[in-house]
Short mmCIF file of C-alpha atoms and ligand atoms in Angstrom, two decimals:
data_model
loop_
_atom_site.label_atom_id
_atom_site.label_comp_id
_atom_site.label_asym_id
_atom_site.label_seq_id
_atom_site.Cartn_x
_atom_site.Cartn_y
_atom_site.Cartn_z
CA UNK A 1 248.84 22.80 165.06
CA UNK A 2 245.36 24.21 163.73
CA UNK A 3 243.25 21.24 163.05
CA UNK A 4 242.55 21.73 159.25
CA UNK A 5 244.35 24.00 157.41
CA UNK A 6 245.49 23.39 153.87
CA UNK A 7 249.15 22.35 154.75
CA UNK A 8 247.78 19.88 156.97
CA UNK A 9 245.54 18.41 154.54
CA UNK A 10 248.33 18.08 151.52
CA UNK A 11 250.42 16.48 154.47
CA UNK A 12 247.58 13.98 155.22
CA UNK A 13 246.92 13.18 152.04
CA UNK A 14 250.54 12.40 151.19
CA UNK A 15 250.99 10.56 154.67
CA UNK A 16 251.67 6.54 153.95
CA UNK A 17 248.72 4.88 155.35
CA UNK A 18 249.48 1.01 157.75
CA UNK A 19 249.11 -1.68 155.64
CA UNK A 20 246.16 -3.99 155.59
CA UNK A 21 248.18 -6.51 157.22
CA UNK A 22 249.20 -4.24 160.01
CA UNK A 23 245.32 -3.65 160.44
CA UNK A 24 244.31 -7.54 160.15
CA UNK A 25 242.53 -8.68 162.80
CA UNK A 26 240.80 -12.19 163.34
CA UNK A 27 237.44 -12.06 162.75
CA UNK A 28 236.20 -15.40 162.78
CA UNK A 29 233.10 -15.58 164.73
CA UNK A 30 232.25 -11.88 164.22
CA UNK A 31 229.36 -10.76 162.08
CA UNK A 32 230.28 -7.71 159.98
CA UNK A 33 227.58 -4.81 158.12
CA UNK A 34 229.31 -2.84 155.68
CA UNK A 35 226.82 -0.16 154.06
CA UNK A 36 227.41 1.14 150.59
CA UNK A 37 229.50 -1.77 149.88
CA UNK A 38 228.83 -2.17 146.12
CA UNK A 39 231.33 0.46 144.86
CA UNK A 40 234.11 3.18 146.32
CA UNK A 41 235.66 2.74 149.93
CA UNK A 42 232.89 0.70 150.87
CA UNK A 43 233.39 -2.19 148.13
CA UNK A 44 237.37 -2.08 149.52
CA UNK A 45 236.82 -2.04 152.68
CA UNK A 46 234.55 -4.93 152.88
CA UNK A 47 236.99 -6.77 150.81
CA UNK A 48 239.73 -6.31 153.21
CA UNK A 49 237.46 -7.53 155.94
CA UNK A 50 236.58 -10.50 153.85
CA UNK A 51 239.97 -11.40 154.07
CA UNK A 52 240.01 -11.33 157.94
CA UNK A 53 237.45 -14.83 157.98
CA UNK A 54 234.37 -12.87 159.08
CA UNK A 55 231.72 -15.62 160.35
CA UNK A 56 229.58 -13.10 158.33
CA UNK A 57 229.91 -10.10 156.14
CA UNK A 58 226.80 -8.28 154.95
CA UNK A 59 226.90 -6.16 152.14
CA UNK A 60 224.26 -3.68 152.73
CA UNK A 61 223.44 -2.18 149.09
CA UNK A 62 220.59 -0.46 147.28
CA UNK A 63 222.06 -1.58 143.80
CA UNK A 64 221.17 -5.30 143.41
CA UNK A 65 223.10 -5.52 140.13
CA UNK A 66 226.79 -3.91 141.17
CA UNK A 67 225.96 -5.84 144.94
CA UNK A 68 225.91 -9.03 143.68
CA UNK A 69 228.85 -8.17 141.38
CA UNK A 70 230.92 -6.87 144.69
CA UNK A 71 229.63 -10.08 146.47
CA UNK A 72 231.11 -12.59 143.55
CA UNK A 73 234.15 -10.19 143.11
CA UNK A 74 234.87 -10.43 146.88
CA UNK A 75 234.44 -14.39 146.77
CA UNK A 76 237.04 -14.54 144.22
CA UNK A 77 239.68 -11.84 145.25
CA UNK A 78 239.71 -12.55 148.78
CA UNK A 79 238.17 -16.16 149.16
CA UNK A 80 235.98 -15.62 150.99
CA UNK A 81 232.69 -17.50 150.85
CA UNK A 82 230.51 -16.14 154.00
CA UNK A 83 229.83 -12.40 152.29
CA UNK A 84 226.04 -11.93 151.16
CA UNK A 85 224.07 -8.97 150.16
CA UNK A 86 221.46 -7.45 151.50
CA UNK A 87 219.27 -4.92 150.09
CA UNK A 88 218.83 -1.58 151.74
CA UNK A 89 217.89 1.93 150.62
CA UNK A 90 218.87 4.96 152.88
CA UNK A 91 216.48 7.28 150.89
CA UNK A 92 213.68 5.22 152.26
CA UNK A 93 213.06 4.78 156.36
CA UNK A 94 210.80 1.53 155.60
CA UNK A 95 213.90 0.23 153.63
CA UNK A 96 216.01 1.24 156.73
CA UNK A 97 213.43 -0.45 159.38
CA UNK A 98 212.81 -3.76 157.19
CA UNK A 99 216.57 -4.41 156.98
CA UNK A 100 217.04 -4.00 160.82
CA UNK A 101 214.06 -6.49 161.20
CA UNK A 102 215.93 -9.10 158.78
CA UNK A 103 218.85 -8.56 160.84
CA UNK A 104 216.88 -9.35 164.02
CA UNK A 105 215.21 -12.61 162.57
CA UNK A 106 218.30 -13.86 160.36
CA UNK A 107 221.51 -11.89 162.06
CA UNK A 108 222.30 -14.87 164.50
CA UNK A 109 221.58 -12.76 167.48
CA UNK A 110 224.40 -9.91 167.61
CA UNK A 111 226.47 -7.58 165.73
CA UNK A 112 230.01 -7.06 166.00
CA UNK A 113 230.95 -4.30 163.48
CA UNK A 114 229.00 -1.70 161.45
CA UNK A 115 230.51 0.46 158.83
CA UNK A 116 228.09 3.38 158.21
CA UNK A 117 229.87 4.29 154.60
CA UNK A 118 227.10 4.81 152.35
CA UNK A 119 226.37 8.65 151.42
CA UNK A 120 225.93 10.81 148.52
CA UNK A 121 227.69 14.46 147.58
CA UNK A 122 224.33 15.45 145.66
CA UNK A 123 224.55 18.69 143.34
CA UNK A 124 220.53 19.17 143.02
CA UNK A 125 218.39 19.48 145.80
CA UNK A 126 215.98 16.33 145.81
CA UNK A 127 213.43 15.09 148.26
CA UNK A 128 213.29 11.54 149.21
CA UNK A 129 209.96 9.61 148.88
CA UNK A 130 209.78 10.55 152.78
CA UNK A 131 209.98 13.95 151.83
CA UNK A 132 213.59 14.67 153.18
CA UNK A 133 216.14 16.42 151.31
CA UNK A 134 218.01 13.46 149.97
CA UNK A 135 221.58 14.06 151.23
CA UNK A 136 220.18 14.83 154.78
CA UNK A 137 218.70 11.46 154.83
CA UNK A 138 220.89 9.13 153.23
CA UNK A 139 224.05 10.92 154.97
CA UNK A 140 222.62 11.56 158.67
CA UNK A 141 219.16 10.52 159.26
CA UNK A 142 218.89 6.82 157.78
CA UNK A 143 222.33 6.12 159.23
CA UNK A 144 221.25 7.22 162.54
CA UNK A 145 218.29 5.50 162.13
CA UNK A 146 219.85 1.74 161.70
CA UNK A 147 222.53 2.35 163.92
CA UNK A 148 219.89 2.78 166.55
CA UNK A 149 217.63 -0.20 165.16
CA UNK A 150 221.10 -2.15 165.41
CA UNK A 151 222.25 -1.26 168.87
CA UNK A 152 220.41 -4.03 170.45
CA UNK A 153 222.19 -6.57 168.30
CA UNK A 154 225.82 -4.59 169.21
CA UNK A 155 224.98 -4.42 172.68
CA UNK A 156 224.98 -8.38 172.19
CA UNK A 157 228.54 -8.87 171.35
CA UNK A 158 231.63 -8.64 173.37
CA UNK A 159 233.02 -5.82 171.84
CA UNK A 160 231.04 -4.12 169.44
CA UNK A 161 231.92 -0.99 167.30
CA UNK A 162 230.26 1.33 164.66
CA UNK A 163 231.93 3.05 162.39
CA UNK A 164 230.53 6.42 160.88
CA UNK A 165 232.18 7.52 157.43
CA UNK A 166 232.43 11.10 157.85
CA UNK A 167 234.78 13.85 156.19
CA UNK A 168 236.98 16.96 156.73
CA UNK A 169 234.50 18.79 154.85
CA UNK A 170 233.12 19.20 158.66
CA UNK A 171 235.50 21.45 159.49
CA UNK A 172 234.43 24.30 156.48
CA UNK A 173 231.33 24.52 159.08
CA UNK A 174 232.46 27.21 161.37
CA UNK A 175 228.86 27.92 162.54
CA UNK A 176 225.28 26.44 161.80
CA UNK A 177 223.14 29.27 161.27
CA UNK A 178 220.23 26.90 160.91
CA UNK A 179 220.70 26.73 164.94
CA UNK A 180 218.78 30.22 165.42
CA UNK A 181 215.94 28.45 164.43
CA UNK A 182 213.77 26.52 167.04
CA UNK A 183 213.96 23.20 165.15
CA UNK A 184 217.77 22.85 163.18
CA UNK A 185 216.51 19.62 161.34
CA UNK A 186 213.41 21.27 160.06
CA UNK A 187 215.54 24.24 158.96
CA UNK A 188 218.23 21.85 157.28
CA UNK A 189 215.68 20.16 155.25
CA UNK A 190 214.76 23.54 153.36
CA UNK A 191 215.46 24.49 149.95
CA UNK A 192 217.06 27.88 149.96
CA UNK A 193 218.58 29.02 146.59
CA UNK A 194 218.93 25.39 144.91
CA UNK A 195 222.35 26.31 144.00
CA UNK A 196 225.69 24.15 143.42
CA UNK A 197 226.87 26.00 146.85
CA UNK A 198 223.74 25.03 148.42
CA UNK A 199 224.27 21.58 148.03
CA UNK A 200 228.28 21.87 148.71
CA UNK A 201 227.34 23.13 152.10
CA UNK A 202 224.68 20.59 152.74
CA UNK A 203 227.32 18.08 152.29
CA UNK A 204 229.52 19.56 154.89
CA UNK A 205 226.98 19.77 156.96
CA UNK A 206 225.72 16.39 156.63
CA UNK A 207 229.35 15.43 157.74
CA UNK A 208 229.02 17.56 160.05
CA UNK A 209 226.00 15.59 161.53
CA UNK A 210 228.18 12.46 161.39
CA UNK A 211 230.48 13.95 163.89
CA UNK A 212 227.88 15.20 165.95
CA UNK A 213 225.89 12.16 165.93
CA UNK A 214 228.66 9.93 166.62
CA UNK A 215 229.87 11.84 169.94
CA UNK A 216 226.23 11.74 170.83
CA UNK A 217 225.79 8.41 170.49
CA UNK A 218 228.99 7.86 172.73
CA UNK A 219 227.98 10.01 175.38
CA UNK A 220 224.53 8.88 175.70
CA UNK A 221 225.72 4.93 175.73
CA UNK A 222 226.03 4.10 179.31
CA UNK A 223 228.86 3.39 181.60
CA UNK A 224 230.24 -0.12 180.96
CA UNK A 225 228.33 -0.26 177.55
CA UNK A 226 230.57 -2.92 174.93
CA UNK A 227 229.84 -0.75 172.21
CA UNK A 228 232.73 1.89 170.86
CA UNK A 229 231.66 4.54 168.27
CA UNK A 230 233.65 6.41 166.16
CA UNK A 231 233.78 8.52 163.08
CA UNK A 232 236.45 8.37 160.16
CA UNK A 233 237.47 10.73 157.95
CA UNK A 234 238.98 8.67 154.90
CA UNK A 235 240.85 11.57 153.06
CA UNK A 236 240.13 12.52 149.48
CA UNK A 237 239.80 9.17 147.45
CA UNK A 238 239.19 8.22 144.06
CA UNK A 239 235.50 6.92 144.45
CA UNK A 240 232.03 7.36 142.34
CA UNK A 241 231.19 10.32 144.67
CA UNK A 242 231.49 12.78 142.78
CA UNK A 243 229.01 10.78 140.27
CA UNK A 244 226.63 13.94 139.86
CA UNK A 245 229.02 16.59 139.55
CA UNK A 246 229.75 18.47 136.40
CA UNK A 247 231.02 21.96 135.67
CA UNK A 248 234.15 23.61 137.38
CA UNK A 249 233.42 21.98 140.80
CA UNK A 250 234.04 18.35 138.95
CA UNK A 251 236.99 19.18 137.38
CA UNK A 252 238.56 21.03 140.45
CA UNK A 253 237.98 17.87 142.40
CA UNK A 254 239.00 15.68 139.64
CA UNK A 255 242.15 17.79 139.35
CA UNK A 256 242.73 17.34 143.33
CA UNK A 257 242.33 13.87 143.07
CA UNK A 258 244.49 13.50 140.33
CA UNK A 259 247.70 15.24 142.40
CA UNK A 260 246.73 14.31 145.68
CA UNK A 261 243.83 11.77 145.88
CA UNK A 262 244.57 8.42 147.64
CA UNK A 263 243.60 5.10 145.96
CA UNK A 264 239.99 3.70 146.89
CA UNK A 265 242.19 0.84 148.28
CA UNK A 266 244.13 3.05 150.39
CA UNK A 267 240.96 5.43 151.43
CA UNK A 268 239.41 2.14 152.71
CA UNK A 269 242.09 1.32 155.24
CA UNK A 270 241.04 4.61 157.29
CA UNK A 271 237.92 2.80 157.86
CA UNK A 272 239.08 -0.84 158.18
CA UNK A 273 241.55 1.07 161.27
CA UNK A 274 238.43 2.82 162.59
CA UNK A 275 236.13 -0.13 162.94
CA UNK A 276 239.23 -2.22 164.36
CA UNK A 277 242.13 -0.63 165.90
CA UNK A 278 242.46 0.51 169.56
CA UNK A 279 240.76 0.54 172.58
CA UNK A 280 237.24 1.73 173.75
CA UNK A 281 239.20 4.71 176.04
CA UNK A 282 240.94 5.67 173.00
CA UNK A 283 238.35 5.69 170.56
CA UNK A 284 234.94 6.35 171.98
CA UNK A 285 233.39 8.98 170.10
CA UNK A 286 236.05 10.08 168.43
CA UNK A 287 236.79 11.64 165.18
CA UNK A 288 239.68 9.65 163.12
CA UNK A 289 241.97 11.07 160.33
CA UNK A 290 245.19 9.31 158.99
CA UNK A 291 244.67 6.05 160.67
CA UNK A 292 244.97 7.97 164.17
CA UNK A 293 242.77 9.71 166.19
CA UNK A 294 242.19 13.32 165.42
CA UNK A 295 240.91 16.71 166.35
CA UNK A 296 237.41 17.61 165.54
CA UNK A 297 237.01 21.15 164.06
CA UNK A 298 236.60 24.10 166.45
CA UNK A 299 232.95 24.60 166.39
CA UNK A 300 232.11 21.12 167.61
CA UNK A 301 234.77 21.36 170.54
CA UNK A 302 233.03 24.90 171.32
CA UNK A 303 230.60 25.30 173.65
CA UNK A 304 228.21 26.53 171.06
CA UNK A 305 228.43 23.19 168.95
CA UNK A 306 228.39 21.19 172.29
CA UNK A 307 224.56 22.66 172.34
CA UNK A 308 224.04 22.21 169.07
CA UNK A 309 225.08 18.61 169.06
CA UNK A 310 222.85 17.83 171.80
CA UNK A 311 219.64 19.57 170.05
CA UNK A 312 220.67 17.59 166.89
CA UNK A 313 220.61 14.31 168.99
CA UNK A 314 217.26 15.23 170.52
CA UNK A 315 215.63 16.32 167.30
CA UNK A 316 217.22 13.02 165.20
CA UNK A 317 215.59 10.93 167.68
CA UNK A 318 212.78 12.21 167.85
CA UNK A 319 212.10 12.46 164.38
CA UNK A 320 213.24 8.62 164.01
CA UNK A 321 210.93 7.99 167.04
CA UNK A 322 208.15 8.89 164.40
CA UNK A 323 209.71 6.88 161.66
CA UNK A 324 210.27 3.71 163.47
CA UNK A 325 208.51 2.57 167.25
CA UNK A 326 211.14 0.45 167.84
CA UNK A 327 213.97 3.58 168.14
CA UNK A 328 211.97 4.83 171.63
CA UNK A 329 212.06 1.82 172.95
CA UNK A 330 215.77 1.16 172.05
CA UNK A 331 216.82 4.90 173.31
CA UNK A 332 214.90 4.42 176.74
CA UNK A 333 216.24 0.94 177.40
CA UNK A 334 219.87 1.17 176.01
CA UNK A 335 221.08 4.36 176.55
CA UNK A 336 221.02 7.26 179.31
CA UNK A 337 219.17 10.20 178.99
CA UNK A 338 221.68 12.38 180.17
CA UNK A 339 225.18 12.37 178.34
CA UNK A 340 228.03 11.34 180.27
CA UNK A 341 230.27 13.68 182.22
CA UNK A 342 233.02 11.22 182.10
CA UNK A 343 233.05 11.30 178.54
CA UNK A 344 232.73 15.17 177.87
CA UNK A 345 235.65 15.26 180.18
CA UNK A 346 237.59 12.88 177.78
CA UNK A 347 236.86 14.80 175.01
CA UNK A 348 238.29 17.71 176.22
CA UNK A 349 241.41 15.91 177.05
CA UNK A 350 244.56 16.23 174.25
CA UNK A 351 244.07 13.88 171.96
CA UNK A 352 246.24 10.74 172.01
CA UNK A 353 247.90 9.28 168.80
CA UNK A 354 247.35 5.35 168.80
N1 NAP B 401 235.99 9.62 148.37
C1 NAP B 401 236.22 10.49 148.98
O1 NAP B 401 237.25 11.80 148.56
C2 NAP B 401 235.38 10.58 150.08
C3 NAP B 401 236.41 11.67 151.15
C4 NAP B 401 235.72 12.11 152.51
C5 NAP B 401 234.46 11.40 152.66
N2 NAP B 401 234.01 10.16 152.17
C6 NAP B 401 232.68 9.48 152.28
O2 NAP B 401 232.83 8.36 152.15
C7 NAP B 401 231.62 7.57 152.08
C8 NAP B 401 231.80 6.49 150.81
O3 NAP B 401 231.75 7.47 149.65
P1 NAP B 401 232.93 6.88 148.38
O4 NAP B 401 233.59 8.11 147.87
O5 NAP B 401 233.01 5.74 148.22
O6 NAP B 401 231.22 7.20 147.16
P2 NAP B 401 231.16 6.04 146.26
O7 NAP B 401 232.23 6.00 145.43
O8 NAP B 401 229.87 6.89 145.36
O9 NAP B 401 230.34 5.04 147.31
C9 NAP B 401 229.11 5.47 147.99
C10 NAP B 401 228.38 4.53 148.52
O10 NAP B 401 227.51 4.60 149.08
C11 NAP B 401 226.08 4.23 148.27
N3 NAP B 401 224.76 4.98 148.64
C12 NAP B 401 224.48 6.13 148.28
N4 NAP B 401 223.13 6.33 148.62
C13 NAP B 401 222.56 5.37 149.15
C14 NAP B 401 221.35 4.59 149.33
N5 NAP B 401 220.41 5.94 149.55
N6 NAP B 401 221.28 3.80 150.40
C15 NAP B 401 222.11 2.82 150.28
N7 NAP B 401 223.39 3.33 149.49
C16 NAP B 401 223.75 4.04 149.16
C17 NAP B 401 226.40 4.06 146.97
O11 NAP B 401 225.36 3.01 146.22
P3 NAP B 401 225.14 3.22 144.89
O12 NAP B 401 226.11 2.80 143.86
O13 NAP B 401 224.28 1.92 144.67
O14 NAP B 401 224.86 4.48 144.39
C18 NAP B 401 227.81 3.71 147.39
O15 NAP B 401 228.13 1.86 147.57
C19 NAP B 401 230.54 8.67 151.97
O16 NAP B 401 229.78 8.83 152.99
C20 NAP B 401 231.54 9.85 151.89
O17 NAP B 401 230.59 11.11 152.06
C21 NAP B 401 234.62 10.40 150.91
#
């Protein structure tokens, strides 16, 4: 079956996902970070993790008022007292660095699960204080920086997992014209028409970058690494993601959510599955959909996509090395310079359902 079609989308949306009881794991002794956990899918995923007895559950959020409310809510509903709020704002590389520094000092030495869920779907072209288009920085660059800075702590856990929340919108990008330029990320940062269509495309591309980064990180992890990284599509879900939308697009998405949308809780189970289920052999670098290993877009799997993936990886790492001097040491010390052929072979195999 083609990886994406309208009929597949509808059938995916109607699929009954595994219950939390089926996904449950014992998280005692484990530290979990959920980024963007004050609302939406992140909040519901955090609530599920809270019900699994984590040693520490850190809600990494930018809005203190709703983050503290989320902590209280989770304590009451899941009976978990080990949940805490740590500030992070992905529109600031310095904030991501400060979060990582704090985790080095106060994180307890190891990190077991990192769920990179925070994201925006902005309908206006805005630059962050770092001078980067906000979608590109929030959804890809700052999330990548956080994953890289936390790699030393993740590598100290017996079986660590990084889950990056992507989207089936990545299928909509069948070619990346920005790859015709010498610097893809620089080109993606530019404002073109500033139209709504342009911003929707920027969102889809950011979600494609999530898939590329996941695969590239997986390929650069050395053989024998205890870290597994995957990306996940939660499906169309009720949440605040369209909060900045208006006009026809807003009403269209709201209508689609009304007839086909998953509840926020149901969507959050895909994140929990991605963070807990399966084994490294079946999950490493993979794109998950409907609580199963899915198939990435044809573009991602093409030889052109593969080249773009490696260029995006290189440019992302170079840019992040300028933002935080620890990145170079981490990449050189914990990752391989060349991607793993074994994994590349594994990517080209038939995808197996869990
Ligand atoms: N809902 C869907 O249908 C759907 C479908 C596919 C993929 N996704 C993906 O799912 C993820 C979660 O989205 P959602 O649907 O749950 O949307 P949401 O309800 O809007 O939640 C987004 C979360 O990201 C946080 N966030 C945004 N910008 C941030 C920043 N600069 N720094 C730190 N946190 C920031 C938000 O915090 P604030 O509240 O403080 O802004 C919020 O906690 C996103 O990556 C999205 O792309 C969603």
